[in-house]
Each structure stands twice: as structure tokens, then as C-alpha cells.
Amino acid sequence: GQNIDQPTEMTATEGAIVQINCTYQTSGFNGLFWYQQHAGEAPTFLSYNVLDGLEEKGRFSSFLSRSKGYSYLLLKELQMKDSASYLCAVRDRRGLTGGGNKLTFGTGTQLKVEL
Amino acid sequence: DGGITQSPKYLFRKEGQNVTLSCEQNLNHDAMYWYRQDPGQGLRLIYYSQIVNDFQKGDIAEGYSVSREKKESFPLTVTSAQKNPTAFYLCASSVLSGNTIYFGEGSWLTVV
């Protein structure tokens, strides 16, 4: 099976930097994803890591350490619109002989950005 | 515009009824998925399909059924056997070798 842990809630100030951590335990690991989800809406893709290291994309960066089963999402220059839930998801390709993206999601971290 | 269309957006079900949620995509994706999300929770996989006429159970398939008769369509039926169906349902699709899942706008199902 798979187990994914994220903090439930975080609060940060507009303009600041926040780091959202995710730890996972899984066999058959084949990539880690971060999604942003505003209340009542569909998740939107933020980042993907399959190799160790940092992936940077504008104000958002994501880091992965496979040996530690650890990832973080870094948000810089926080804006009010960044208030949302951030979902960590792990891909498991076991049993998917033809490919595809069978993802297991964490419960999400609700980020509140304040003035 | 290309994308994933779910309907209806809001659906109310009476006790003992089956209801079907529609999911259509025009992205030419082979793989399609159904997830359920409860308030304050992450997404849980119900069913997924990698190819037409084939699908597999996810983590919480009991009380649900699907079909994949066309590449574009992956409807989900919530049967009366699902005892707690009130939730937000998300359909998604992806290419088989890709690294991104695209989600539809979701359907809210409420039991009344």
C-alpha cells in the first residue's frame, strides 16, 4: 500500500515564502506530483518530480528525495490567490502494463495567505 | 476547446436510486479515471481505464460501476449499494506515457 502525509493547515503572509512538506511510503514509486485546488474546483497541475532534486517553475518549486521518501513544494512571493489546498500525489506504475497514471493523493494542505 | 466535460454539476439522489455521472473528453487520451473527494480529504481512486472496453478497480470501487465503450466517454454509476455517496466526484484523463492528469470540473452528488 501507500501512505502519504502532509500538514493539514498552514498560514503565511502575503509576499513571504512557504514550504509545504510531503512524506510518503510506497513501493513501485514512479513520480510525485503537486496539485493546487481551490475550494469546490478541480485540482490543477503544479509540478512533477521523478528524479532527486529541485524543479523550478516561476514562483513555484518542488523538491524530491527518493531515498528519504520526502518532497516539498516551495511557494515564493505569496499572493492572496495562492490561498488553496495543495495536494501531494504519488504515482504507482505497478500493474499498469500499458502505462497510465494511477495516483494516490494525500489529504492536502490548506494554505491561508494573510495580509 | 479541448478538455474534460462532466455533467451534471450538481445532482441529488434519493435513497435506493442509481445515478450516472457523465464524463466526456476530447483530448484523445487513452486513460481515464474517476476520483471521489470528501470534505477536507484528498482524492481517492474509484475506477480507472487504460483502453476502450477495459477498466480496473481502484481503492474504493464498492458500490460503483463504470463502462468504457468509447475512448471519449467514461461514465460512472453510483449504485444503491454505495451507502455514503455524498461527495465531490472528479473525472480525469491522461495519455498513457504522459506525466500529467487533467481533471474535469467535478460533480457534486448529494443524497436526500
Coordinates of N, CA and C in Angstrom, one line a residue:
Chain A
G1 N 0.8 -1.2 0.0 CA 0.0 0.0 0.0 C 0.8 1.2 0.0
Q2 N 0.2 2.4 0.1 CA 0.9 3.6 0.1 C 0.4 4.5 1.2
N3 N 1.3 5.3 1.7 CA 0.9 6.2 2.8 C 1.6 7.6 2.5
I4 N 0.7 8.6 2.5 CA 1.2 10.0 2.2 C 0.8 10.9 3.3
D5 N 1.8 11.7 3.8 CA 1.5 12.6 4.9 C 1.8 14.0 4.6
Q6 N 0.9 14.9 4.8 CA 1.1 16.3 4.7 C 0.5 17.0 5.9
P7 N 1.0 18.2 6.2 CA 0.4 19.0 7.3 C -1.0 19.4 6.8
T8 N -1.9 19.5 7.8 CA -3.3 19.8 7.4 C -3.5 21.2 7.1
E9 N -2.9 22.1 7.8 CA -3.1 23.6 7.5 C -1.8 24.3 7.7
M10 N -1.7 25.4 7.0 CA -0.6 26.3 7.1 C -1.1 27.7 6.9
T11 N -0.4 28.7 7.6 CA -0.8 30.1 7.4 C 0.5 30.9 7.1
A12 N 0.4 31.8 6.1 CA 1.6 32.6 5.7 C 1.2 34.0 5.3
T13 N 2.1 34.9 5.3 CA 1.9 36.3 5.0 C 2.1 36.6 3.5
E14 N 1.3 37.4 3.0 CA 1.5 37.9 1.6 C 2.9 38.4 1.4
G15 N 3.5 37.9 0.2 CA 4.9 38.3 -0.1 C 5.9 37.4 0.5
A16 N 5.6 36.6 1.4 CA 6.5 35.7 2.1 C 6.8 34.4 1.2
I17 N 7.6 33.5 1.8 CA 7.8 32.2 1.2 C 7.3 31.1 2.2
V18 N 6.7 30.1 1.6 CA 6.2 29.0 2.4 C 6.6 27.7 1.8
Q19 N 6.9 26.7 2.7 CA 7.3 25.4 2.2 C 6.3 24.4 2.7
I20 N 5.7 23.6 1.9 CA 4.8 22.6 2.2 C 5.4 21.2 2.0
N21 N 5.5 20.5 3.1 CA 6.2 19.2 3.1 C 5.3 18.0 2.8
C22 N 5.8 17.0 2.3 CA 5.1 15.7 2.0 C 6.0 14.5 2.2
T23 N 5.6 13.6 3.0 CA 6.4 12.4 3.1 C 5.5 11.2 2.6
Y24 N 6.2 10.2 2.1 CA 5.4 9.1 1.5 C 6.2 7.8 1.7
Q25 N 5.4 6.7 1.8 CA 5.9 5.4 1.8 C 5.2 4.6 0.8
T26 N 5.9 4.1 -0.2 CA 5.3 3.3 -1.2 C 6.3 2.4 -1.9
S27 N 5.8 1.3 -2.5 CA 6.6 0.5 -3.4 C 6.1 0.8 -4.8
G28 N 7.0 0.6 -5.7 CA 6.6 0.9 -7.1 C 6.5 2.4 -7.4
F29 N 7.3 3.2 -6.7 CA 7.3 4.7 -6.9 C 7.7 5.0 -8.3
N30 N 6.9 5.9 -8.9 CA 7.2 6.3 -10.3 C 6.9 7.8 -10.5
G31 N 7.1 8.6 -9.5 CA 6.9 10.0 -9.7 C 6.0 10.6 -8.6
L32 N 6.3 11.9 -8.3 CA 5.5 12.6 -7.3 C 5.0 13.9 -8.0
F33 N 3.7 14.2 -7.7 CA 3.0 15.3 -8.3 C 2.5 16.3 -7.2
W34 N 2.5 17.5 -7.5 CA 1.8 18.5 -6.7 C 0.7 19.2 -7.5
Y35 N -0.5 19.3 -6.8 CA -1.6 19.9 -7.4 C -2.1 21.0 -6.5
Q36 N -2.7 22.1 -7.1 CA -3.4 23.1 -6.4 C -4.9 23.0 -6.6
Q37 N -5.6 23.1 -5.5 CA -7.1 23.0 -5.6 C -7.8 24.1 -4.8
H38 N -8.5 25.0 -5.5 CA -9.4 25.9 -4.8 C -10.7 25.3 -4.4
A39 N -11.3 25.8 -3.4 CA -12.5 25.1 -2.8 C -13.6 24.9 -3.9
G40 N -14.1 23.7 -4.0 CA -15.1 23.4 -5.0 C -14.7 23.3 -6.4
E41 N -13.4 23.4 -6.7 CA -12.9 23.3 -8.0 C -12.1 22.1 -8.3
A42 N -11.8 21.9 -9.5 CA -10.9 20.7 -9.9 C -9.4 21.1 -9.5
P43 N -8.6 20.1 -9.2 CA -7.2 20.3 -9.0 C -6.5 20.7 -10.3
T44 N -5.5 21.6 -10.2 CA -4.7 22.0 -11.3 C -3.3 21.6 -11.1
F45 N -2.6 21.1 -12.1 CA -1.3 20.5 -12.0 C -0.3 21.7 -11.8
L46 N 0.6 21.4 -10.8 CA 1.7 22.4 -10.5 C 3.0 21.9 -10.9
S47 N 3.4 20.6 -10.5 CA 4.7 20.2 -10.7 C 4.8 18.6 -10.7
Y48 N 5.9 18.1 -11.2 CA 6.2 16.7 -11.3 C 7.6 16.5 -11.0
N49 N 8.0 15.5 -10.1 CA 9.3 15.1 -9.9 C 9.4 13.6 -10.0
V50 N 10.4 13.1 -10.7 CA 10.7 11.7 -10.6 C 12.1 11.4 -10.2
L51 N 13.0 12.4 -10.5 CA 14.4 12.2 -10.0 C 14.7 13.2 -8.9
D52 N 15.7 12.9 -8.1 CA 16.0 13.7 -6.9 C 16.4 15.1 -7.4
G53 N 16.1 16.1 -6.6 CA 16.5 17.4 -6.9 C 15.3 18.4 -6.9
L54 N 15.6 19.6 -7.4 CA 14.7 20.7 -7.3 C 14.3 21.0 -8.8
E55 N 13.0 21.2 -8.9 CA 12.4 21.6 -10.2 C 11.8 23.0 -9.9
E56 N 12.2 24.0 -10.7 CA 11.7 25.3 -10.5 C 10.8 25.8 -11.7
K57 N 9.7 26.4 -11.3 CA 8.7 26.9 -12.4 C 8.1 28.2 -11.8
G58 N 8.7 29.3 -12.2 CA 8.2 30.6 -11.7 C 8.3 30.7 -10.2
R59 N 7.2 31.1 -9.6 CA 7.1 31.2 -8.2 C 7.1 29.9 -7.4
F60 N 6.9 28.8 -8.1 CA 6.7 27.5 -7.5 C 7.9 26.6 -7.8
S61 N 8.4 25.9 -6.8 CA 9.5 25.0 -6.9 C 9.1 23.7 -6.2
S62 N 9.5 22.6 -6.7 CA 9.3 21.3 -6.0 C 10.6 20.5 -5.9
F63 N 10.7 19.9 -4.7 CA 12.0 19.1 -4.4 C 11.6 17.7 -4.1
L64 N 12.5 16.8 -4.5 CA 12.2 15.3 -4.2 C 13.5 14.7 -3.7
S65 N 13.4 13.9 -2.7 CA 14.4 13.0 -2.2 C 13.8 11.6 -2.1
R66 N 14.2 10.7 -3.1 CA 13.6 9.4 -3.1 C 14.1 8.5 -2.0
S67 N 15.3 8.7 -1.6 CA 15.9 7.9 -0.5 C 15.2 8.2 0.8
K68 N 14.7 9.4 1.0 CA 14.1 9.8 2.2 C 12.6 9.7 2.1
G69 N 12.0 9.5 0.9 CA 10.6 9.5 0.8 C 10.0 10.8 1.1
Y70 N 10.6 11.9 0.6 CA 10.3 13.3 1.0 C 10.2 14.2 -0.2
S71 N 9.3 15.1 -0.1 CA 9.2 16.1 -1.1 C 8.7 17.4 -0.5
Y72 N 9.0 18.5 -1.1 CA 8.3 19.8 -0.6 C 8.0 20.6 -1.8
L73 N 7.0 21.5 -1.6 CA 6.6 22.5 -2.6 C 6.9 23.8 -1.9
L74 N 7.6 24.6 -2.7 CA 8.0 26.0 -2.2 C 7.3 27.0 -3.0
L75 N 6.6 27.9 -2.3 CA 5.9 29.0 -3.0 C 6.5 30.3 -2.5
K76 N 7.0 31.1 -3.5 CA 7.6 32.4 -3.2 C 6.7 33.5 -3.6
E77 N 7.0 34.7 -3.0 CA 6.2 35.9 -3.2 C 4.7 35.6 -3.2
L78 N 4.3 35.1 -2.0 CA 3.0 34.7 -1.9 C 2.0 35.8 -2.2
Q79 N 0.9 35.3 -2.9 CA -0.2 36.2 -3.2 C -1.5 35.7 -2.6
M80 N -2.5 36.6 -2.4 CA -3.7 36.1 -1.8 C -4.4 35.0 -2.6
K81 N -4.2 35.0 -3.9 CA -4.8 34.0 -4.7 C -4.2 32.6 -4.5
D82 N -3.0 32.6 -3.8 CA -2.4 31.3 -3.5 C -3.1 30.5 -2.4
S83 N -4.0 31.2 -1.7 CA -4.8 30.5 -0.7 C -5.6 29.4 -1.3
A84 N -5.3 28.2 -1.0 CA -5.9 27.0 -1.6 C -5.4 25.7 -0.9
S85 N -5.9 24.6 -1.3 CA -5.4 23.3 -0.8 C -4.3 22.8 -1.8
Y86 N -3.2 22.3 -1.2 CA -2.1 21.8 -2.1 C -2.0 20.3 -1.8
L87 N -2.2 19.5 -2.9 CA -2.2 18.1 -2.8 C -1.0 17.5 -3.3
C88 N -0.4 16.6 -2.5 CA 0.8 15.8 -2.9 C 0.2 14.4 -3.4
A89 N 0.7 13.9 -4.5 CA 0.3 12.7 -5.0 C 1.5 11.8 -5.5
V90 N 1.4 10.6 -5.3 CA 2.4 9.7 -5.7 C 1.9 8.7 -6.8
R91 N 2.7 8.5 -7.9 CA 2.3 7.6 -8.9 C 2.9 6.2 -8.7
D92 N 2.1 5.2 -8.9 CA 2.5 3.8 -8.8 C 2.2 3.2 -10.1
R93 N 3.2 2.7 -10.7 CA 3.0 2.0 -12.0 C 2.9 0.5 -11.9
R94 N 2.9 0.0 -10.7 CA 2.7 -1.5 -10.6 C 1.4 -1.9 -11.2
G95 N 1.4 -2.9 -12.0 CA 0.1 -3.4 -12.5 C -0.4 -2.7 -13.7
L96 N 0.2 -1.6 -14.1 CA -0.2 -0.8 -15.2 C 0.7 -1.2 -16.4
T97 N 0.4 -2.3 -17.1 CA 1.2 -2.8 -18.1 C 1.3 -1.9 -19.3
G98 N 0.2 -1.1 -19.5 CA 0.2 -0.2 -20.7 C 0.5 1.2 -20.4
G99 N 0.9 1.5 -19.2 CA 1.2 2.9 -18.9 C 0.0 3.5 -18.1
G100 N -0.1 4.8 -18.1 CA -1.2 5.5 -17.3 C -0.7 6.1 -16.0
N101 N -1.5 6.7 -15.3 CA -1.2 7.5 -14.1 C -2.1 7.1 -13.0
K102 N -1.8 6.1 -12.3 CA -2.5 5.7 -11.1 C -1.9 6.5 -9.9
L103 N -2.6 7.5 -9.5 CA -2.1 8.4 -8.5 C -2.8 8.1 -7.1
T104 N -2.0 8.2 -6.1 CA -2.5 8.2 -4.7 C -2.3 9.5 -4.1
F105 N -3.3 10.2 -3.6 CA -3.3 11.5 -3.1 C -3.2 11.6 -1.6
G106 N -2.4 12.5 -1.1 CA -2.5 12.9 0.3 C -3.8 13.6 0.6
T107 N -4.0 14.0 1.9 CA -5.3 14.6 2.2 C -5.2 16.1 1.9
G108 N -4.0 16.6 1.5 CA -3.9 18.0 1.2 C -3.6 18.9 2.3
T109 N -2.9 20.0 2.0 CA -2.5 21.1 3.0 C -3.3 22.3 2.6
Q110 N -4.1 22.8 3.5 CA -4.9 24.0 3.3 C -4.0 25.2 3.7
L111 N -3.6 26.0 2.7 CA -2.8 27.2 2.9 C -3.7 28.4 2.9
K112 N -3.5 29.2 3.9 CA -4.2 30.5 4.1 C -3.1 31.6 4.0
V113 N -3.3 32.5 3.0 CA -2.4 33.6 2.9 C -3.1 34.9 3.5
E114 N -2.4 35.5 4.4 CA -2.9 36.7 5.1 C -2.2 37.9 4.7
L115 N -2.8 39.1 4.9 CA -2.2 40.4 4.7 C -1.1 40.7 5.7
Chain B
D1 N -12.8 24.1 -27.7 CA -11.7 24.0 -26.8 C -11.6 22.5 -26.4
G2 N -10.4 22.0 -26.2 CA -10.2 20.7 -25.7 C -10.3 20.7 -24.2
G3 N -10.9 19.5 -23.7 CA -11.0 19.4 -22.3 C -11.8 18.3 -21.9
I4 N -12.1 18.3 -20.6 CA -13.0 17.2 -20.0 C -14.2 17.8 -19.5
T5 N -15.3 17.3 -19.9 CA -16.7 17.8 -19.5 C -17.4 16.8 -18.6
Q6 N -17.7 17.2 -17.4 CA -18.5 16.4 -16.5 C -19.9 17.0 -16.4
S7 N -20.9 16.1 -16.3 CA -22.3 16.5 -16.1 C -23.0 15.5 -15.3
P8 N -24.0 15.9 -14.5 CA -24.3 17.3 -14.2 C -23.3 17.8 -13.2
K9 N -23.4 19.1 -13.0 CA -22.5 19.8 -12.0 C -23.0 19.4 -10.6
Y10 N -24.3 19.5 -10.4 CA -25.0 19.1 -9.1 C -26.0 18.1 -9.4
L11 N -26.1 17.1 -8.5 CA -27.1 16.0 -8.6 C -27.5 15.6 -7.2
F12 N -28.8 15.4 -7.1 CA -29.4 14.9 -5.9 C -30.0 13.6 -6.1
R13 N -29.7 12.7 -5.2 CA -30.1 11.3 -5.3 C -31.0 10.9 -4.1
K14 N -32.0 10.2 -4.4 CA -32.9 9.7 -3.3 C -32.3 8.3 -2.9
E15 N -32.6 8.0 -1.6 CA -32.1 6.7 -1.1 C -32.6 5.6 -2.0
G16 N -31.7 4.6 -2.4 CA -32.1 3.5 -3.2 C -32.0 3.7 -4.7
Q17 N -31.7 4.9 -5.1 CA -31.6 5.1 -6.5 C -30.2 5.0 -7.1
N18 N -30.1 4.5 -8.3 CA -28.8 4.6 -9.0 C -28.8 5.9 -9.8
V19 N -27.6 6.5 -9.8 CA -27.4 7.7 -10.7 C -26.1 7.5 -11.5
T20 N -26.1 8.2 -12.6 CA -24.9 8.1 -13.5 C -24.4 9.5 -13.7
L21 N -23.0 9.6 -13.5 CA -22.3 10.8 -13.8 C -21.6 10.7 -15.1
S22 N -21.7 11.7 -16.0 CA -21.2 11.6 -17.3 C -19.8 12.3 -17.3
C23 N -18.9 11.7 -18.1 CA -17.5 12.3 -18.3 C -17.2 12.1 -19.8
E24 N -16.9 13.2 -20.4 CA -16.5 13.1 -21.9 C -15.2 14.0 -22.0
Q25 N -14.3 13.4 -22.8 CA -13.1 14.2 -23.1 C -12.8 14.2 -24.6
N26 N -12.3 15.3 -25.1 CA -11.9 15.4 -26.5 C -10.4 15.7 -26.6
L27 N -9.6 15.1 -25.7 CA -8.2 15.3 -25.7 C -7.5 14.1 -26.3
N28 N -8.2 13.1 -26.8 CA -7.7 11.9 -27.4 C -6.8 11.1 -26.4
H29 N -7.2 11.2 -25.2 CA -6.4 10.5 -24.1 C -6.9 9.0 -24.0
D30 N -6.0 8.1 -23.9 CA -6.3 6.7 -23.7 C -6.8 6.4 -22.3
A31 N -6.2 7.0 -21.3 CA -6.5 6.7 -19.9 C -7.5 7.6 -19.3
M32 N -8.5 7.1 -18.6 CA -9.4 7.9 -17.9 C -9.6 7.4 -16.4
Y33 N -10.0 8.3 -15.5 CA -10.1 7.9 -14.1 C -11.3 8.6 -13.5
W34 N -11.7 8.0 -12.4 CA -12.7 8.6 -11.5 C -12.2 8.6 -10.1
Y35 N -12.3 9.8 -9.5 CA -11.9 10.0 -8.1 C -13.1 10.5 -7.3
R36 N -13.1 10.2 -6.1 CA -14.0 10.8 -5.1 C -13.3 11.6 -4.1
Q37 N -13.9 12.8 -3.7 CA -13.3 13.6 -2.7 C -14.3 14.0 -1.7
D38 N -14.0 13.7 -0.4 CA -14.9 14.1 0.7 C -14.4 15.3 1.3
P39 N -15.2 16.1 2.0 CA -14.8 17.4 2.5 C -13.5 17.3 3.4
G40 N -12.5 18.2 3.1 CA -11.3 18.2 3.8 C -10.4 17.0 3.6
Q41 N -10.7 16.2 2.6 CA -9.9 15.0 2.3 C -9.2 15.1 0.9
G42 N -8.3 14.1 0.7 CA -7.7 14.0 -0.6 C -8.6 13.2 -1.5
L43 N -8.1 13.0 -2.7 CA -8.8 12.3 -3.7 C -8.6 10.8 -3.6
R44 N -9.6 10.0 -3.7 CA -9.5 8.5 -3.7 C -10.0 7.9 -5.0
L45 N -9.2 7.0 -5.5 CA -9.4 6.4 -6.8 C -10.6 5.4 -6.8
I46 N -11.6 5.6 -7.7 CA -12.7 4.6 -7.7 C -12.5 3.6 -8.8
Y47 N -12.3 4.0 -10.0 CA -12.0 3.2 -11.2 C -11.1 3.9 -12.1
Y48 N -10.4 3.1 -12.9 CA -9.6 3.7 -14.0 C -9.6 2.8 -15.2
S49 N -9.3 3.4 -16.4 CA -9.4 2.6 -17.6 C -8.2 3.1 -18.5
Q50 N -7.5 2.1 -19.0 CA -6.3 2.5 -19.9 C -6.7 2.3 -21.3
I51 N -7.8 1.7 -21.6 CA -8.1 1.4 -23.0 C -9.6 1.1 -23.1
V52 N -10.2 1.3 -24.3 CA -11.6 1.0 -24.5 C -11.9 -0.4 -24.2
N53 N -13.1 -0.6 -23.6 CA -13.6 -1.9 -23.2 C -12.8 -2.6 -22.1
D54 N -12.0 -1.8 -21.4 CA -11.2 -2.4 -20.2 C -11.1 -1.4 -19.1
F55 N -11.3 -1.8 -17.9 CA -11.2 -0.9 -16.7 C -10.8 -1.8 -15.5
Q56 N -10.3 -1.1 -14.5 CA -9.8 -1.7 -13.3 C -10.4 -1.0 -12.1
K57 N -10.6 -1.8 -11.0 CA -11.0 -1.2 -9.7 C -9.9 -0.4 -9.1
G58 N -10.2 0.7 -8.5 CA -9.3 1.5 -7.7 C -9.4 1.1 -6.3
D59 N -9.2 2.0 -5.4 CA -9.2 1.7 -3.9 C -10.6 1.6 -3.3
I60 N -11.6 2.3 -3.9 CA -12.9 2.3 -3.3 C -14.0 2.0 -4.3
A61 N -13.9 0.9 -5.0 CA -14.8 0.6 -6.1 C -16.2 0.1 -5.7
E62 N -16.3 -0.4 -4.4 CA -17.5 -1.0 -4.0 C -18.7 0.0 -4.1
G63 N -19.8 -0.4 -4.7 CA -20.9 0.4 -4.8 C -20.9 1.3 -6.1
Y64 N -19.9 1.2 -6.9 CA -19.8 1.9 -8.1 C -19.6 1.0 -9.3
S65 N -20.0 1.5 -10.5 CA -19.7 0.7 -11.7 C -19.4 1.7 -12.8
V66 N -18.6 1.2 -13.8 CA -18.2 2.1 -15.0 C -18.3 1.3 -16.2
S67 N -18.2 2.0 -17.4 CA -18.1 1.4 -18.7 C -17.2 2.2 -19.5
R68 N -16.6 1.6 -20.5 CA -15.7 2.4 -21.4 C -15.9 1.8 -22.8
E69 N -17.1 2.2 -23.4 CA -17.5 1.7 -24.7 C -16.8 2.6 -25.8
K70 N -16.5 3.8 -25.5 CA -15.9 4.7 -26.4 C -14.6 5.4 -25.7
K71 N -13.7 5.7 -26.5 CA -12.5 6.3 -26.0 C -12.8 7.6 -25.3
E72 N -13.8 8.4 -25.8 CA -14.1 9.7 -25.3 C -14.9 9.7 -24.0
S73 N -15.5 8.6 -23.6 CA -16.5 8.6 -22.6 C -16.2 7.5 -21.5
F74 N -16.4 7.9 -20.2 CA -16.2 7.0 -19.1 C -17.2 7.3 -18.0
P75 N -18.5 6.9 -18.2 CA -19.5 7.3 -17.2 C -19.4 6.4 -16.0
L76 N -19.7 7.0 -14.8 CA -19.7 6.4 -13.5 C -21.1 6.3 -13.0
T77 N -21.5 5.1 -12.6 CA -22.8 4.9 -12.0 C -22.6 4.6 -10.5
V78 N -23.3 5.4 -9.7 CA -23.3 5.3 -8.3 C -24.5 4.5 -7.9
T79 N -24.3 3.2 -7.5 CA -25.5 2.4 -7.2 C -26.0 2.5 -5.8
S80 N -27.1 1.9 -5.6 CA -27.8 2.0 -4.3 C -26.9 1.2 -3.2
A81 N -26.0 0.4 -3.7 CA -25.1 -0.3 -2.8 C -24.1 0.6 -2.1
Q82 N -23.9 1.8 -2.7 CA -22.9 2.7 -2.1 C -23.7 3.4 -1.0
K83 N -23.3 3.2 0.2 CA -24.1 3.6 1.4 C -23.8 5.1 1.8
N84 N -22.8 5.6 1.4 CA -22.4 7.0 1.7 C -21.9 7.8 0.5
P85 N -22.8 8.0 -0.5 CA -22.4 8.5 -1.8 C -22.2 10.0 -1.8
T86 N -22.6 10.8 -0.8 CA -22.5 12.2 -0.9 C -21.0 12.6 -0.9
A87 N -20.6 13.3 -2.0 CA -19.2 13.6 -2.2 C -19.1 14.4 -3.5
F88 N -17.8 14.9 -3.7 CA -17.4 15.6 -4.9 C -16.7 14.6 -5.8
Y89 N -17.2 14.4 -7.0 CA -16.7 13.4 -7.9 C -15.9 14.0 -9.1
L90 N -14.7 13.6 -9.3 CA -13.8 14.2 -10.3 C -13.4 13.1 -11.3
C91 N -13.6 13.4 -12.6 CA -13.2 12.6 -13.7 C -11.9 13.2 -14.2
A92 N -11.0 12.4 -14.7 CA -9.7 12.8 -15.2 C -9.2 12.0 -16.4
S93 N -8.3 12.5 -17.1 CA -7.7 11.7 -18.2 C -6.3 12.0 -18.4
S94 N -5.6 11.1 -19.1 CA -4.2 11.4 -19.4 C -3.8 10.5 -20.6
V95 N -2.6 10.9 -21.2 CA -2.0 10.0 -22.2 C -1.3 8.9 -21.4
L96 N -1.1 7.7 -22.0 CA -0.6 6.6 -21.2 C 0.9 6.9 -20.8
S97 N 1.6 7.6 -21.6 CA 3.0 7.8 -21.3 C 3.3 9.1 -20.7
G98 N 2.3 9.9 -20.5 CA 2.5 11.3 -20.0 C 2.6 11.4 -18.5
N99 N 2.9 12.6 -18.1 CA 3.1 12.8 -16.6 C 2.1 13.8 -16.1
T100 N 1.0 14.0 -16.8 CA 0.0 15.0 -16.3 C -1.4 14.4 -16.4
I101 N -2.1 14.5 -15.3 CA -3.5 14.1 -15.4 C -4.3 15.4 -15.5
Y102 N -5.3 15.5 -16.3 CA -6.2 16.6 -16.5 C -7.5 16.3 -15.9
F103 N -8.0 17.2 -15.1 CA -9.3 17.0 -14.4 C -10.4 17.7 -15.0
G104 N -11.6 17.1 -14.9 CA -12.8 17.8 -15.2 C -13.2 18.8 -14.1
E105 N -14.3 19.5 -14.2 CA -14.7 20.5 -13.2 C -15.4 19.9 -12.0
G106 N -15.7 18.6 -12.1 CA -16.3 17.9 -10.9 C -17.8 17.9 -10.9
S107 N -18.4 16.9 -10.2 CA -19.8 16.8 -10.0 C -20.1 16.6 -8.5
W108 N -21.0 17.4 -8.0 CA -21.4 17.3 -6.6 C -22.6 16.4 -6.5
L109 N -22.5 15.3 -5.7 CA -23.6 14.4 -5.5 C -24.1 14.5 -4.1
T110 N -25.4 14.7 -3.9 CA -25.9 14.7 -2.6 C -27.1 13.7 -2.4
V111 N -27.1 13.0 -1.4 CA -28.2 12.1 -1.1 C -29.3 12.8 -0.3
V112 N -30.5 12.8 -0.7 CA -31.6 13.5 0.0 C -32.6 12.5 0.6

